[in-house]
PDB file of C-alpha atoms in Angstrom:
ATOM      1  CA  UNK A   1       5.552  -0.725  30.318  1.00 46.00           C
ATOM      2  CA  UNK A   2       8.378  -2.630  28.659  1.00 46.00           C
ATOM      3  CA  UNK A   3       9.744  -1.494  25.345  1.00 45.00           C
ATOM      4  CA  UNK A   4       9.659  -4.188  22.680  1.00 44.00           C
ATOM      5  CA  UNK A   5      13.358  -4.451  21.883  1.00 42.00           C
ATOM      6  CA  UNK A   6      15.326  -7.692  22.174  1.00 41.00           C
ATOM      7  CA  UNK A   7      15.084 -10.285  20.778  1.00 38.00           C
ATOM      8  CA  UNK A   8      13.446  -8.259  18.009  1.00 38.00           C
ATOM      9  CA  UNK A   9      16.799  -7.233  16.520  1.00 36.00           C
ATOM     10  CA  UNK A  10      17.023 -10.624  14.850  1.00 37.00           C
ATOM     11  CA  UNK A  11      13.463 -10.693  13.544  1.00 43.00           C
ATOM     12  CA  UNK A  12      13.106 -10.355   9.747  1.00 49.00           C
ATOM     13  CA  UNK A  13      10.547  -7.536  10.105  1.00 57.00           C
ATOM     14  CA  UNK A  14      13.318  -5.254  11.345  1.00 74.00           C
ATOM     15  CA  UNK A  15      15.763  -6.053   8.554  1.00 78.00           C
ATOM     16  CA  UNK A  16      16.876  -3.061   6.455  1.00 84.00           C
ATOM     17  CA  UNK A  17      14.394  -1.798   3.894  1.00 85.00           C
ATOM     18  CA  UNK A  18      15.706  -2.419   0.414  1.00 80.00           C
ATOM     19  CA  UNK A  19      14.197  -1.492  -2.956  1.00 73.00           C
ATOM     20  CA  UNK A  20      10.659  -0.378  -3.732  1.00 71.00           C
ATOM     21  CA  UNK A  21       8.923   2.431  -1.885  1.00 80.00           C
ATOM     22  CA  UNK A  22      10.442   2.900   1.570  1.00 87.00           C
ATOM     23  CA  UNK A  23       7.214   4.237   3.092  1.00 87.00           C
ATOM     24  CA  UNK A  24       5.050   1.297   2.017  1.00 84.00           C
ATOM     25  CA  UNK A  25       7.654  -1.302   2.982  1.00 85.00           C
ATOM     26  CA  UNK A  26       8.089   0.354   6.389  1.00 89.00           C
ATOM     27  CA  UNK A  27       4.319   0.317   6.966  1.00 86.00           C
ATOM     28  CA  UNK A  28       4.285  -3.367   6.011  1.00 82.00           C
ATOM     29  CA  UNK A  29       7.184  -4.220   8.351  1.00 84.00           C
ATOM     30  CA  UNK A  30       5.537  -2.463  11.293  1.00 87.00           C
ATOM     31  CA  UNK A  31       2.174  -4.069  10.512  1.00 82.00           C
ATOM     32  CA  UNK A  32       3.772  -7.520  10.320  1.00 74.00           C
ATOM     33  CA  UNK A  33       5.475  -7.038  13.674  1.00 79.00           C
ATOM     34  CA  UNK A  34       2.158  -6.054  15.240  1.00 80.00           C
ATOM     35  CA  UNK A  35       0.174  -8.817  13.556  1.00 72.00           C
ATOM     36  CA  UNK A  36       2.649 -11.511  14.581  1.00 62.00           C
ATOM     37  CA  UNK A  37       2.696 -10.292  18.176  1.00 67.00           C
ATOM     38  CA  UNK A  38       6.343  -9.263  18.088  1.00 72.00           C
ATOM     39  CA  UNK A  39       5.158  -6.001  19.588  1.00 81.00           C
ATOM     40  CA  UNK A  40       2.079  -7.052  21.592  1.00 80.00           C
ATOM     41  CA  UNK A  41      -0.920  -4.843  22.239  1.00 85.00           C
ATOM     42  CA  UNK A  42      -0.092  -2.544  25.131  1.00 88.00           C
ATOM     43  CA  UNK A  43       3.634  -2.444  24.474  1.00 89.00           C
ATOM     44  CA  UNK A  44       5.558   0.271  22.685  1.00 90.00           C
ATOM     45  CA  UNK A  45       7.732   0.239  19.637  1.00 92.00           C
ATOM     46  CA  UNK A  46      11.495   0.594  19.952  1.00 89.00           C
ATOM     47  CA  UNK A  47      12.662   4.221  20.129  1.00 90.00           C
ATOM     48  CA  UNK A  48      12.351   6.074  16.851  1.00 91.00           C
ATOM     49  CA  UNK A  49      16.084   6.535  16.307  1.00 92.00           C
ATOM     50  CA  UNK A  50      16.830   2.875  17.018  1.00 92.00           C
ATOM     51  CA  UNK A  51      14.013   1.619  14.788  1.00 93.00           C
ATOM     52  CA  UNK A  52      15.022   3.927  11.919  1.00 93.00           C
ATOM     53  CA  UNK A  53      18.588   2.618  12.191  1.00 92.00           C
ATOM     54  CA  UNK A  54      17.436  -1.014  12.166  1.00 90.00           C
ATOM     55  CA  UNK A  55      15.210  -0.491   9.147  1.00 91.00           C
ATOM     56  CA  UNK A  56      17.753   1.875   7.576  1.00 92.00           C
ATOM     57  CA  UNK A  57      15.106   4.405   6.632  1.00 93.00           C
ATOM     58  CA  UNK A  58      14.997   8.101   7.366  1.00 94.00           C
ATOM     59  CA  UNK A  59      13.234   9.223  10.518  1.00 94.00           C
ATOM     60  CA  UNK A  60      10.853  11.196   8.279  1.00 94.00           C
ATOM     61  CA  UNK A  61       9.831   7.971   6.480  1.00 92.00           C
ATOM     62  CA  UNK A  62       9.457   6.137   9.794  1.00 94.00           C
ATOM     63  CA  UNK A  63       7.306   8.926  11.241  1.00 93.00           C
ATOM     64  CA  UNK A  64       5.079   8.890   8.148  1.00 90.00           C
ATOM     65  CA  UNK A  65       4.652   5.097   8.438  1.00 90.00           C
ATOM     66  CA  UNK A  66       3.841   5.353  12.139  1.00 93.00           C
ATOM     67  CA  UNK A  67       1.392   8.185  11.416  1.00 90.00           C
ATOM     68  CA  UNK A  68      -0.368   6.038   8.795  1.00 86.00           C
ATOM     69  CA  UNK A  69      -0.801   3.140  11.240  1.00 89.00           C
ATOM     70  CA  UNK A  70      -1.844   5.551  13.985  1.00 88.00           C
ATOM     71  CA  UNK A  71      -4.458   6.980  11.619  1.00 84.00           C
ATOM     72  CA  UNK A  72      -5.707   3.448  10.931  1.00 80.00           C
ATOM     73  CA  UNK A  73      -6.091   2.814  14.658  1.00 83.00           C
ATOM     74  CA  UNK A  74      -3.206   0.391  15.295  1.00 86.00           C
ATOM     75  CA  UNK A  75      -0.804   2.716  17.100  1.00 92.00           C
ATOM     76  CA  UNK A  76      -1.099   5.493  19.648  1.00 92.00           C
ATOM     77  CA  UNK A  77       1.507   8.104  20.510  1.00 90.00           C
ATOM     78  CA  UNK A  78       1.824   9.186  24.147  1.00 90.00           C
ATOM     79  CA  UNK A  79       3.881  12.008  25.607  1.00 87.00           C
ATOM     80  CA  UNK A  80       5.819  12.242  28.820  1.00 83.00           C
ATOM     81  CA  UNK A  81       8.613  10.260  30.459  1.00 80.00           C
ATOM     82  CA  UNK A  82       6.756   6.970  29.945  1.00 82.00           C
ATOM     83  CA  UNK A  83       5.553   7.979  26.491  1.00 86.00           C
ATOM     84  CA  UNK A  84       6.308   6.600  23.076  1.00 90.00           C
ATOM     85  CA  UNK A  85       4.404   4.841  20.311  1.00 92.00           C
ATOM     86  CA  UNK A  86       2.198   2.041  21.655  1.00 93.00           C
ATOM     87  CA  UNK A  87       0.370  -0.768  19.931  1.00 91.00           C
ATOM     88  CA  UNK A  88      -3.315  -0.411  20.772  1.00 88.00           C
ATOM     89  CA  UNK A  89      -4.760  -2.944  18.352  1.00 78.00           C
ATOM     90  CA  UNK A  90      -3.530  -5.948  16.441  1.00 68.00           C
ATOM     91  CA  UNK A  91      -3.911  -5.775  12.658  1.00 57.00           C
ATOM     92  CA  UNK A  92      -6.190  -8.795  12.962  1.00 52.00           C
ATOM     93  CA  UNK A  93      -8.608  -7.177  15.417  1.00 52.00           C
ATOM     94  CA  UNK A  94     -11.568  -4.862  14.858  1.00 48.00           C
ATOM     95  CA  UNK A  95     -11.592  -1.411  16.353  1.00 46.00           C
ATOM     96  CA  UNK A  96     -10.162   2.064  15.823  1.00 44.00           C
ATOM     97  CA  UNK A  97     -11.084   4.262  12.928  1.00 46.00           C
ATOM     98  CA  UNK A  98     -11.574   1.303  10.607  1.00 48.00           C
ATOM     99  CA  UNK A  99     -13.644  -0.930  12.874  1.00 46.00           C
ATOM    100  CA  UNK A 100     -14.039  -4.369  11.421  1.00 51.00           C
ATOM    101  CA  UNK A 101     -12.162  -3.470   8.231  1.00 55.00           C
ATOM    102  CA  UNK A 102      -8.954  -5.391   8.858  1.00 55.00           C
ATOM    103  CA  UNK A 103     -10.791  -8.368  10.341  1.00 54.00           C
ATOM    104  CA  UNK A 104     -12.974  -8.548   7.218  1.00 69.00           C
ATOM    105  CA  UNK A 105      -9.966  -8.082   4.953  1.00 69.00           C
ATOM    106  CA  UNK A 106      -8.040 -10.814   6.757  1.00 73.00           C
ATOM    107  CA  UNK A 107     -10.987 -13.180   6.344  1.00 75.00           C
ATOM    108  CA  UNK A 108     -11.143 -12.328   2.639  1.00 73.00           C
ATOM    109  CA  UNK A 109      -7.407 -12.916   2.270  1.00 74.00           C
ATOM    110  CA  UNK A 110      -7.687 -16.311   3.936  1.00 76.00           C
ATOM    111  CA  UNK A 111     -10.623 -17.181   1.728  1.00 76.00           C
ATOM    112  CA  UNK A 112      -8.553 -16.316  -1.343  1.00 76.00           C
ATOM    113  CA  UNK A 113      -5.586 -18.355  -0.112  1.00 77.00           C
ATOM    114  CA  UNK A 114      -2.853 -18.811  -2.706  1.00 79.00           C
ATOM    115  CA  UNK A 115      -5.018 -17.109  -5.320  1.00 81.00           C
ATOM    116  CA  UNK A 116      -4.276 -13.768  -3.612  1.00 84.00           C
ATOM    117  CA  UNK A 117      -0.551 -14.081  -4.247  1.00 86.00           C
ATOM    118  CA  UNK A 118      -1.266 -15.368  -7.756  1.00 90.00           C
ATOM    119  CA  UNK A 119      -3.467 -12.343  -8.476  1.00 89.00           C
ATOM    120  CA  UNK A 120      -0.828  -9.929  -7.162  1.00 91.00           C
ATOM    121  CA  UNK A 121       1.912 -11.584  -9.212  1.00 93.00           C
ATOM    122  CA  UNK A 122      -0.282 -11.633 -12.317  1.00 94.00           C
ATOM    123  CA  UNK A 123      -1.105  -7.964 -11.867  1.00 94.00           C
ATOM    124  CA  UNK A 124       2.597  -7.141 -11.425  1.00 95.00           C
ATOM    125  CA  UNK A 125       3.379  -8.728 -14.785  1.00 95.00           C
ATOM    126  CA  UNK A 126       0.329  -7.489 -16.697  1.00 96.00           C
ATOM    127  CA  UNK A 127      -0.397  -3.891 -15.680  1.00 97.00           C
ATOM    128  CA  UNK A 128       3.108  -2.438 -16.233  1.00 98.00           C
ATOM    129  CA  UNK A 129       3.090  -4.016 -19.694  1.00 97.00           C
ATOM    130  CA  UNK A 130      -0.296  -2.498 -20.435  1.00 97.00           C
ATOM    131  CA  UNK A 131       0.914   0.954 -19.365  1.00 98.00           C
ATOM    132  CA  UNK A 132       4.015   0.621 -21.557  1.00 98.00           C
ATOM    133  CA  UNK A 133       1.926  -0.539 -24.498  1.00 98.00           C
ATOM    134  CA  UNK A 134      -0.482   2.372 -24.049  1.00 97.00           C
ATOM    135  CA  UNK A 135       2.476   4.757 -24.223  1.00 98.00           C
ATOM    136  CA  UNK A 136       3.359   3.418 -27.684  1.00 98.00           C
ATOM    137  CA  UNK A 137      -0.121   4.038 -29.080  1.00 97.00           C
ATOM    138  CA  UNK A 138      -1.223   7.071 -31.062  1.00 96.00           C
ATOM    139  CA  UNK A 139      -4.126   7.930 -28.774  1.00 95.00           C
ATOM    140  CA  UNK A 140      -7.027   9.976 -30.061  1.00 94.00           C
ATOM    141  CA  UNK A 141      -7.992  13.251 -28.422  1.00 95.00           C
ATOM    142  CA  UNK A 142     -10.999  11.484 -26.892  1.00 93.00           C
ATOM    143  CA  UNK A 143      -8.802   8.702 -25.455  1.00 94.00           C
ATOM    144  CA  UNK A 144      -6.397  11.200 -23.965  1.00 96.00           C
ATOM    145  CA  UNK A 145      -9.239  13.225 -22.463  1.00 95.00           C
ATOM    146  CA  UNK A 146     -10.723  10.045 -20.987  1.00 93.00           C
ATOM    147  CA  UNK A 147      -7.423   9.160 -19.281  1.00 96.00           C
ATOM    148  CA  UNK A 148      -7.119  12.651 -17.824  1.00 97.00           C
ATOM    149  CA  UNK A 149     -10.741  12.562 -16.592  1.00 95.00           C
ATOM    150  CA  UNK A 150     -10.240   9.146 -14.953  1.00 94.00           C
ATOM    151  CA  UNK A 151      -7.051  10.399 -13.302  1.00 97.00           C
ATOM    152  CA  UNK A 152      -8.888  13.399 -11.854  1.00 96.00           C
ATOM    153  CA  UNK A 153     -11.727  11.187 -10.576  1.00 93.00           C
ATOM    154  CA  UNK A 154      -9.260   8.793  -8.922  1.00 93.00           C
ATOM    155  CA  UNK A 155      -7.913  11.669  -6.812  1.00 94.00           C
ATOM    156  CA  UNK A 156     -11.307  12.224  -5.155  1.00 91.00           C
ATOM    157  CA  UNK A 157     -11.238  10.857  -1.610  1.00 86.00           C
ATOM    158  CA  UNK A 158     -14.966  10.206  -1.247  1.00 84.00           C
ATOM    159  CA  UNK A 159     -15.054   6.746   0.397  1.00 76.00           C
ATOM    160  CA  UNK A 160     -18.186   5.816  -1.584  1.00 73.00           C
ATOM    161  CA  UNK A 161     -16.494   6.284  -4.956  1.00 82.00           C
ATOM    162  CA  UNK A 162     -12.734   6.173  -4.328  1.00 84.00           C
ATOM    163  CA  UNK A 163     -12.276   2.444  -4.922  1.00 83.00           C
ATOM    164  CA  UNK A 164     -14.465   2.442  -8.048  1.00 82.00           C
ATOM    165  CA  UNK A 165     -12.650   5.445  -9.509  1.00 88.00           C
ATOM    166  CA  UNK A 166      -9.289   3.821  -8.840  1.00 90.00           C
ATOM    167  CA  UNK A 167     -10.353   0.706 -10.748  1.00 88.00           C
ATOM    168  CA  UNK A 168     -11.750   2.810 -13.595  1.00 88.00           C
ATOM    169  CA  UNK A 169      -8.398   4.524 -14.034  1.00 94.00           C
ATOM    170  CA  UNK A 170      -6.591   1.184 -14.229  1.00 93.00           C
ATOM    171  CA  UNK A 171      -9.166  -0.075 -16.716  1.00 90.00           C
ATOM    172  CA  UNK A 172      -8.798   3.114 -18.785  1.00 93.00           C
ATOM    173  CA  UNK A 173      -5.037   2.534 -18.947  1.00 96.00           C
ATOM    174  CA  UNK A 174      -5.692  -1.071 -19.966  1.00 93.00           C
ATOM    175  CA  UNK A 175      -8.085   0.069 -22.693  1.00 92.00           C
ATOM    176  CA  UNK A 176      -5.512   2.590 -23.939  1.00 95.00           C
ATOM    177  CA  UNK A 177      -3.140  -0.323 -24.569  1.00 95.00           C
ATOM    178  CA  UNK A 178      -5.287  -1.174 -27.572  1.00 93.00           C
ATOM    179  CA  UNK A 179      -5.345  -4.885 -26.716  1.00 94.00           C
ATOM    180  CA  UNK A 180      -8.761  -6.325 -25.873  1.00 89.00           C
ATOM    181  CA  UNK A 181      -7.101  -9.429 -24.378  1.00 92.00           C
ATOM    182  CA  UNK A 182      -4.930  -7.334 -22.059  1.00 93.00           C
ATOM    183  CA  UNK A 183      -7.889  -5.140 -21.067  1.00 90.00           C
ATOM    184  CA  UNK A 184     -10.039  -8.195 -20.293  1.00 87.00           C
ATOM    185  CA  UNK A 185      -7.294  -9.771 -18.185  1.00 91.00           C
ATOM    186  CA  UNK A 186      -6.754  -6.578 -16.188  1.00 90.00           C
ATOM    187  CA  UNK A 187     -10.510  -6.282 -15.610  1.00 86.00           C
ATOM    188  CA  UNK A 188     -10.420  -9.834 -14.264  1.00 84.00           C
ATOM    189  CA  UNK A 189      -7.542  -9.234 -11.862  1.00 88.00           C
ATOM    190  CA  UNK A 190      -9.080  -5.938 -10.690  1.00 85.00           C
ATOM    191  CA  UNK A 191     -12.277  -7.827  -9.931  1.00 78.00           C
ATOM    192  CA  UNK A 192     -10.367 -10.512  -8.009  1.00 82.00           C
ATOM    193  CA  UNK A 193      -8.675  -7.910  -5.809  1.00 84.00           C
ATOM    194  CA  UNK A 194     -11.465  -5.330  -5.564  1.00 79.00           C
ATOM    195  CA  UNK A 195     -13.213  -6.548  -2.392  1.00 73.00           C
ATOM    196  CA  UNK A 196      -9.904  -6.967  -0.618  1.00 80.00           C
ATOM    197  CA  UNK A 197      -8.575  -3.547  -1.590  1.00 78.00           C
ATOM    198  CA  UNK A 198     -11.864  -1.977  -0.500  1.00 74.00           C
ATOM    199  CA  UNK A 199     -11.666  -3.707   2.892  1.00 72.00           C
ATOM    200  CA  UNK A 200      -8.156  -2.701   4.010  1.00 72.00           C
ATOM    201  CA  UNK A 201      -7.715   0.436   6.148  1.00 70.00           C
ATOM    202  CA  UNK A 202      -7.437   3.733   4.281  1.00 71.00           C
ATOM    203  CA  UNK A 203      -3.968   5.162   4.895  1.00 78.00           C
ATOM    204  CA  UNK A 204      -3.993   8.812   3.850  1.00 81.00           C
ATOM    205  CA  UNK A 205      -0.231   8.943   3.249  1.00 81.00           C
ATOM    206  CA  UNK A 206      -0.488   5.899   1.003  1.00 81.00           C
ATOM    207  CA  UNK A 207      -3.332   7.496  -0.961  1.00 88.00           C
ATOM    208  CA  UNK A 208      -1.151  10.569  -1.516  1.00 89.00           C
ATOM    209  CA  UNK A 209       1.632   8.370  -2.835  1.00 87.00           C
ATOM    210  CA  UNK A 210      -0.763   6.355  -4.988  1.00 91.00           C
ATOM    211  CA  UNK A 211      -2.199   9.532  -6.506  1.00 94.00           C
ATOM    212  CA  UNK A 212       1.307  10.726  -7.404  1.00 95.00           C
ATOM    213  CA  UNK A 213       2.116   7.360  -9.018  1.00 95.00           C
ATOM    214  CA  UNK A 214      -1.117   7.406 -11.004  1.00 97.00           C
ATOM    215  CA  UNK A 215      -0.256  10.875 -12.274  1.00 98.00           C
ATOM    216  CA  UNK A 216       3.242   9.846 -13.340  1.00 98.00           C
ATOM    217  CA  UNK A 217       1.897   6.778 -15.174  1.00 98.00           C
ATOM    218  CA  UNK A 218      -0.672   8.816 -17.098  1.00 98.00           C
ATOM    219  CA  UNK A 219       1.847  11.571 -17.858  1.00 98.00           C
ATOM    220  CA  UNK A 220       4.268   8.980 -19.266  1.00 98.00           C
ATOM    221  CA  UNK A 221       1.527   7.447 -21.426  1.00 98.00           C
ATOM    222  CA  UNK A 222       0.491  10.845 -22.789  1.00 98.00           C
ATOM    223  CA  UNK A 223       4.151  11.728 -23.404  1.00 98.00           C
ATOM    224  CA  UNK A 224       4.714   8.485 -25.293  1.00 98.00           C
ATOM    225  CA  UNK A 225       7.340   7.193 -22.851  1.00 98.00           C
ATOM    226  CA  UNK A 226       6.817   3.418 -22.416  1.00 98.00           C
ATOM    227  CA  UNK A 227       9.877   2.867 -20.190  1.00 98.00           C
ATOM    228  CA  UNK A 228       8.705   5.376 -17.589  1.00 98.00           C
ATOM    229  CA  UNK A 229       5.083   4.210 -17.849  1.00 98.00           C
ATOM    230  CA  UNK A 230       6.196   0.633 -17.167  1.00 98.00           C
ATOM    231  CA  UNK A 231       8.524   1.588 -14.314  1.00 97.00           C
ATOM    232  CA  UNK A 232       5.961   3.774 -12.546  1.00 96.00           C
ATOM    233  CA  UNK A 233       3.240   1.130 -12.843  1.00 97.00           C
ATOM    234  CA  UNK A 234       5.627  -1.532 -11.536  1.00 96.00           C
ATOM    235  CA  UNK A 235       6.303   0.611  -8.473  1.00 94.00           C
ATOM    236  CA  UNK A 236       2.579   1.195  -8.032  1.00 94.00           C
ATOM    237  CA  UNK A 237       1.742  -2.532  -8.192  1.00 94.00           C
ATOM    238  CA  UNK A 238       4.650  -3.366  -5.884  1.00 92.00           C
ATOM    239  CA  UNK A 239       3.467  -0.816  -3.332  1.00 88.00           C
ATOM    240  CA  UNK A 240      -0.063  -2.217  -3.265  1.00 86.00           C
ATOM    241  CA  UNK A 241       1.220  -5.782  -2.962  1.00 88.00           C
ATOM    242  CA  UNK A 242       3.595  -4.818  -0.154  1.00 85.00           C
ATOM    243  CA  UNK A 243       0.809  -3.190   1.845  1.00 80.00           C
ATOM    244  CA  UNK A 244      -1.584  -6.083   1.341  1.00 80.00           C
ATOM    245  CA  UNK A 245       0.980  -8.702   2.314  1.00 78.00           C
ATOM    246  CA  UNK A 246       2.154  -6.657   5.282  1.00 73.00           C
ATOM    247  CA  UNK A 247      -1.281  -5.888   6.672  1.00 69.00           C
ATOM    248  CA  UNK A 248      -2.859  -9.255   5.946  1.00 69.00           C
ATOM    249  CA  UNK A 249      -0.007 -11.732   5.896  1.00 60.00           C
TER     250      UNK A 249
END
C-alpha cells in the first residue's frame, strides 16, 4: 500500500505545532488529515520520524497522539516489512470502539453551525476569568471542600457519570467566583456544548491531561493564585476547542 507522503508536505495539517498543548494539537492535526481524506482509509501515515519532524513535536508526543486515535478506532498499527500506522476509519464514519459517536457528533456540530465556534470562543473568554476571580475570593471551608469533592468526582472514568461530573466541576469553579452572572453564563455555555462533548470519542490520554489541568486549576484557586488559575483554565479551554475543531471540523 502507498504511504501518504507527497503532496502532503505542503498541507496545513502538517505545519509545525506551535503554542498550546502539543498532544491535543497533534491529535487534531492527524484527525483533520484523516477527515479531509489527505490520508485515505486504507493508507498509512508518513513514517513516524518524518511526521514528527514535519509537525516539530517529539516522537513521544506523536506516539501518544497516534495511540489516542488508535484507541478511538481511527488508526491501526501493523508490524512487519509492510507495516506502519494505517487509517482504518474516517473521523466522519461510524465504527471502531466508539461506533456512531463521531458521526453523531459531526451531525451535532453541523446543526450548531457558527454557534459552536461562538460557544467555544465565549467559553475561552469567560471560564479563565471565572477561575481567576475564584482565586481572589476568601472561600469558606465548605466552598473549598465542595471544590475538592467535585475535582475528585471529575476524575472518575465511569462513562455514565464522567461528563456530568466534569460539568459539575466547571460549575463549582464558576460558583466559587462569587458572581451569579458569571456562574449563569458558564452554566449556559456548558449546556450548549454538553451534548457535543458527550458525543466525541473518549481519548484516554486526553482525559489524563484534562484531569491534570483540572487539578492545577483547583490548586491555584485554593492557593489564591489568580494568574495561574487563569492560565491553566485557558490551556484547558484551548485544548478542548482544539480537539473539537480537529475531530469535527
